[in-house]
mmCIF file of C-alpha atoms in Angstrom:
data_model
loop_
_atom_site.group_PDB
_atom_site.id
_atom_site.type_symbol
_atom_site.label_atom_id
_atom_site.label_comp_id
_atom_site.label_asym_id
_atom_site.label_seq_id
_atom_site.Cartn_x
_atom_site.Cartn_y
_atom_site.Cartn_z
ATOM 1 C CA MET S 905 0.000 0.000 0.000
ATOM 2 C CA LEU S 906 2.775 2.451 0.896
ATOM 3 C CA PHE S 907 4.508 1.630 -2.371
ATOM 4 C CA SER S 908 1.353 2.311 -4.394
ATOM 5 C CA ILE S 909 0.907 5.698 -2.719
ATOM 6 C CA PHE S 910 4.582 6.486 -3.324
ATOM 7 C CA VAL S 911 4.237 5.618 -7.032
ATOM 8 C CA LEU S 912 1.097 7.720 -7.383
ATOM 9 C CA LEU S 913 2.736 10.725 -5.746
ATOM 10 C CA LEU S 914 5.732 10.438 -8.020
ATOM 11 C CA THR S 915 3.594 9.993 -11.136
ATOM 12 C CA PHE S 916 1.588 13.152 -10.516
ATOM 13 C CA ASN S 917 4.589 15.293 -9.647
ATOM 14 C CA SER S 918 5.744 15.912 -13.226
ATOM 15 C CA GLY S 919 8.582 18.214 -12.175
ATOM 16 C CA ALA S 920 10.194 15.466 -10.153
ATOM 17 C CA THR S 921 9.871 12.609 -12.644
ATOM 18 C CA ALA S 922 13.289 13.294 -14.150
ATOM 19 C CA GLN S 923 14.717 12.634 -10.697
ATOM 20 C CA ILE S 924 13.030 9.217 -10.350
ATOM 21 C CA LEU S 925 14.903 6.094 -11.413
ATOM 22 C CA LYS S 926 13.223 2.705 -11.834
ATOM 23 C CA SER S 927 14.751 -0.766 -11.678
ATOM 24 C CA SER S 928 12.293 -3.386 -12.862
ATOM 25 C CA GLY S 929 14.671 -6.358 -12.716
ATOM 26 C CA CYS S 930 15.643 -6.025 -9.104
ATOM 27 C CA LYS S 931 17.112 -9.276 -7.734
ATOM 28 C CA ILE S 932 16.245 -10.406 -4.225
ATOM 29 C CA ASN S 933 17.328 -13.675 -2.707
ATOM 30 C CA PHE S 934 17.113 -15.171 0.722
ATOM 31 C CA PHE S 935 18.940 -17.910 2.568
ATOM 32 C CA SER S 936 17.991 -20.024 5.565
ATOM 33 C CA GLU S 937 20.838 -22.002 7.103
ATOM 34 C CA THR S 938 20.304 -24.803 9.608
ATOM 35 C CA PRO S 939 22.306 -27.915 10.556
ATOM 36 C CA LEU S 940 19.836 -30.148 8.669
ATOM 37 C CA GLU S 941 19.072 -28.188 5.531
ATOM 38 C CA ASN S 942 19.848 -24.963 3.713
ATOM 39 C CA ILE S 943 17.014 -23.244 1.878
ATOM 40 C CA SER S 944 17.465 -20.523 -0.689
ATOM 41 C CA ALA S 945 15.229 -18.759 -3.168
ATOM 42 C CA VAL S 946 15.593 -15.948 -5.670
ATOM 43 C CA SER S 947 13.317 -13.511 -7.439
ATOM 44 C CA GLU S 948 14.118 -11.093 -10.231
ATOM 45 C CA GLN S 949 10.629 -9.598 -10.361
ATOM 46 C CA ALA S 950 10.919 -6.904 -7.728
ATOM 47 C CA VAL S 951 10.409 -3.294 -8.783
ATOM 48 C CA ALA S 952 12.477 -0.547 -7.163
ATOM 49 C CA LEU S 953 12.252 3.239 -7.343
ATOM 50 C CA LEU S 954 14.942 5.707 -6.327
ATOM 51 C CA ASN S 955 14.300 9.434 -6.033
ATOM 52 C CA LEU S 956 17.620 11.192 -6.686
ATOM 53 C CA LYS S 957 16.324 14.481 -5.309
ATOM 54 C CA THR S 958 14.896 13.273 -1.985
ATOM 55 C CA ASN S 959 17.005 10.081 -1.511
ATOM 56 C CA GLU S 960 13.822 8.026 -1.083
ATOM 57 C CA VAL S 961 13.805 4.328 -1.987
ATOM 58 C CA ALA S 962 10.825 2.034 -2.539
ATOM 59 C CA ILE S 963 10.852 -1.670 -3.394
ATOM 60 C CA GLN S 964 7.949 -4.027 -3.965
ATOM 61 C CA ILE S 965 8.136 -7.775 -4.634
ATOM 62 C CA PRO S 966 5.505 -10.383 -5.452
ATOM 63 C CA ILE S 967 6.006 -13.194 -2.937
ATOM 64 C CA LYS S 968 5.080 -15.902 -5.440
ATOM 65 C CA SER S 969 7.947 -14.790 -7.681
ATOM 66 C CA PHE S 970 10.531 -16.492 -5.443
ATOM 67 C CA GLN S 971 11.948 -19.579 -7.146
ATOM 68 C CA PHE S 972 13.293 -22.524 -5.132
ATOM 69 C CA GLU S 973 15.438 -25.513 -6.104
ATOM 70 C CA ARG S 974 12.590 -27.869 -5.221
ATOM 71 C CA SER S 975 8.955 -27.215 -6.061
ATOM 72 C CA LEU S 976 7.780 -28.687 -2.735
ATOM 73 C CA MET S 977 9.791 -26.036 -0.856
ATOM 74 C CA GLN S 978 8.189 -23.338 -2.991
ATOM 75 C CA GLU S 979 4.718 -24.740 -2.318
ATOM 76 C CA HIS S 980 5.273 -24.851 1.468
ATOM 77 C CA PHE S 981 6.783 -21.356 1.435
ATOM 78 C CA ASN S 982 3.769 -19.860 -0.369
ATOM 79 C CA GLU S 983 0.982 -21.836 1.309
ATOM 80 C CA ASN S 984 2.175 -22.516 4.863
ATOM 81 C CA TYR S 985 4.546 -19.709 5.790
ATOM 82 C CA MET S 986 4.044 -16.617 3.643
ATOM 83 C CA GLU S 987 0.354 -17.212 2.846
ATOM 84 C CA SER S 988 0.977 -15.627 -0.556
ATOM 85 C CA ASP S 989 -2.649 -15.637 -1.658
ATOM 86 C CA LYS S 990 -3.564 -13.591 1.412
ATOM 87 C CA TYR S 991 -0.381 -11.454 1.487
ATOM 88 C CA PRO S 992 0.871 -11.321 -2.126
ATOM 89 C CA LEU S 993 3.460 -8.540 -1.756
ATOM 90 C CA ALA S 994 6.361 -7.508 0.430
ATOM 91 C CA SER S 995 7.658 -3.949 0.334
ATOM 92 C CA PHE S 996 10.106 -1.466 1.738
ATOM 93 C CA LYS S 997 9.811 2.305 1.623
ATOM 94 C CA GLY S 998 12.456 4.464 3.199
ATOM 95 C CA LYS S 999 14.979 7.239 2.921
ATOM 96 C CA ILE S 1000 18.759 7.141 2.713
ATOM 97 C CA ILE S 1001 19.815 8.775 5.981
ATOM 98 C CA THR S 1002 23.552 8.783 5.274
ATOM 99 C CA PRO S 1003 24.508 12.162 3.818
ATOM 100 C CA ILE S 1004 25.489 11.531 0.173
ATOM 101 C CA ASN S 1005 24.963 13.238 -3.144
ATOM 102 C CA LEU S 1006 23.538 10.692 -5.584
ATOM 103 C CA SER S 1007 24.755 12.778 -8.532
ATOM 104 C CA ASN S 1008 28.451 12.201 -7.677
ATOM 105 C CA ASP S 1009 30.265 9.039 -8.832
ATOM 106 C CA GLY S 1010 31.637 6.837 -6.077
ATOM 107 C CA THR S 1011 30.890 3.959 -3.748
ATOM 108 C CA TYR S 1012 29.093 4.791 -0.528
ATOM 109 C CA ASN S 1013 28.189 2.798 2.577
ATOM 110 C CA VAL S 1014 24.705 3.945 3.505
ATOM 111 C CA GLU S 1015 21.874 3.398 5.931
ATOM 112 C CA VAL S 1016 18.259 3.526 4.836
ATOM 113 C CA LYS S 1017 15.533 4.055 7.416
ATOM 114 C CA GLY S 1018 12.001 3.048 6.564
ATOM 115 C CA ILE S 1019 9.166 0.562 6.812
ATOM 116 C CA LEU S 1020 9.628 -3.083 5.853
ATOM 117 C CA ASN S 1021 6.291 -4.786 5.243
ATOM 118 C CA VAL S 1022 6.381 -8.588 5.076
ATOM 119 C CA HIS S 1023 3.396 -10.893 5.675
ATOM 120 C CA ASN S 1024 1.291 -7.741 6.171
ATOM 121 C CA VAL S 1025 3.327 -6.770 9.239
ATOM 122 C CA ALA S 1026 5.058 -3.396 8.974
ATOM 123 C CA GLN S 1027 8.273 -2.904 10.940
ATOM 124 C CA GLU S 1028 10.436 0.196 11.100
ATOM 125 C CA ARG S 1029 13.958 -0.785 10.096
ATOM 126 C CA THR S 1030 17.330 0.784 9.487
ATOM 127 C CA ILE S 1031 19.067 -1.251 6.805
ATOM 128 C CA LYS S 1032 22.717 -0.949 5.834
ATOM 129 C CA GLY S 1033 23.791 -1.157 2.230
ATOM 130 C CA LYS S 1034 26.149 0.055 -0.420
ATOM 131 C CA ILE S 1035 25.429 2.392 -3.306
ATOM 132 C CA GLU S 1036 27.751 2.570 -6.291
ATOM 133 C CA ILE S 1037 27.350 5.429 -8.755
ATOM 134 C CA LYS S 1038 29.313 5.083 -11.979
ATOM 135 C CA ASP S 1039 28.813 5.683 -15.707
ATOM 136 C CA ASN S 1040 25.174 6.847 -15.411
ATOM 137 C CA GLN S 1041 24.273 3.834 -13.270
ATOM 138 C CA VAL S 1042 23.253 3.575 -9.647
ATOM 139 C CA ILE S 1043 23.644 0.130 -8.082
ATOM 140 C CA ILE S 1044 22.221 -0.711 -4.687
ATOM 141 C CA ASN S 1045 23.410 -3.745 -2.717
ATOM 142 C CA SER S 1046 22.199 -4.712 0.712
ATOM 143 C CA LYS S 1047 22.381 -7.737 2.969
ATOM 144 C CA PHE S 1048 20.244 -7.892 6.114
ATOM 145 C CA ASP S 1049 18.393 -10.324 8.343
ATOM 146 C CA ILE S 1050 14.679 -10.753 8.925
ATOM 147 C CA ALA S 1051 13.417 -12.602 11.997
ATOM 148 C CA CYS S 1052 10.339 -14.639 11.079
ATOM 149 C CA LYS S 1053 8.661 -13.846 14.395
ATOM 150 C CA ASP S 1054 8.925 -10.080 13.712
ATOM 151 C CA HIS S 1055 6.500 -10.543 10.826
ATOM 152 C CA HIS S 1056 4.262 -13.170 12.438
ATOM 153 C CA ILE S 1057 5.586 -15.970 10.234
ATOM 154 C CA THR S 1058 5.046 -19.135 12.221
ATOM 155 C CA ILE S 1059 7.431 -22.067 11.925
ATOM 156 C CA PRO S 1060 6.126 -25.263 13.539
ATOM 157 C CA SER S 1061 8.443 -26.467 16.308
ATOM 158 C CA ILE S 1062 8.967 -29.757 14.487
ATOM 159 C CA LEU S 1063 10.625 -27.812 11.635
ATOM 160 C CA PHE S 1064 12.910 -25.520 13.681
ATOM 161 C CA LYS S 1065 15.886 -27.702 12.718
ATOM 162 C CA LYS S 1066 15.064 -27.334 9.004
ATOM 163 C CA ILE S 1067 14.071 -23.663 8.781
ATOM 164 C CA ALA S 1068 16.049 -20.871 10.402
ATOM 165 C CA GLU S 1069 14.238 -18.395 12.629
ATOM 166 C CA VAL S 1070 16.269 -15.582 11.044
ATOM 167 C CA ILE S 1071 16.482 -15.366 7.262
ATOM 168 C CA GLN S 1072 19.323 -13.616 5.424
ATOM 169 C CA VAL S 1073 18.105 -11.357 2.592
ATOM 170 C CA ASN S 1074 20.187 -9.917 -0.261
ATOM 171 C CA VAL S 1075 18.944 -7.099 -2.490
ATOM 172 C CA TYR S 1076 20.525 -5.986 -5.764
ATOM 173 C CA ALA S 1077 19.000 -3.205 -7.871
ATOM 174 C CA GLN S 1078 20.527 -1.452 -10.857
ATOM 175 C CA PHE S 1079 19.188 1.895 -12.050
ATOM 176 C CA ILE S 1080 20.181 3.719 -15.252
ATOM 177 C CA LYS S 1081 20.296 7.518 -15.136
ATOM 178 C CA LYS S 1082 18.699 9.105 -18.175
#
């Protein structure tokens, strides 16, 4: 919902549209490591927006777009844990709080403060990442953890040895300046 409002605001503000970059092939993967089994999935269907003027970032991902090595894992993920039919999207909307000028080439360690919404549970988060600006491109990389309990994702006790309680998430988005 926040993402939709953000997109609408940007669309109607014609003076700012030249400052908005879009990455429609954003890659997000996650990894769950336990002694019994590692689980990983990847999606390249996330959409990300970056406002060069205000340093705002918004990302939205369809949950069902995550691809697993085994189809049974994907089925359990969507039906039992993420309830993808009920909660089809995850999103993040925030602002880069590290003072940087996104028009200058370089590599910057940054922090982004905002709202992470997973499983229809919104949590305020400060997420660390790296922004590289070079040759009319802006590349965002971030690695952070999400605790399942923070977003009311229930893991049956019988599966605690197979599914980690904290999931590592990696985000990669590439934007082209016009």
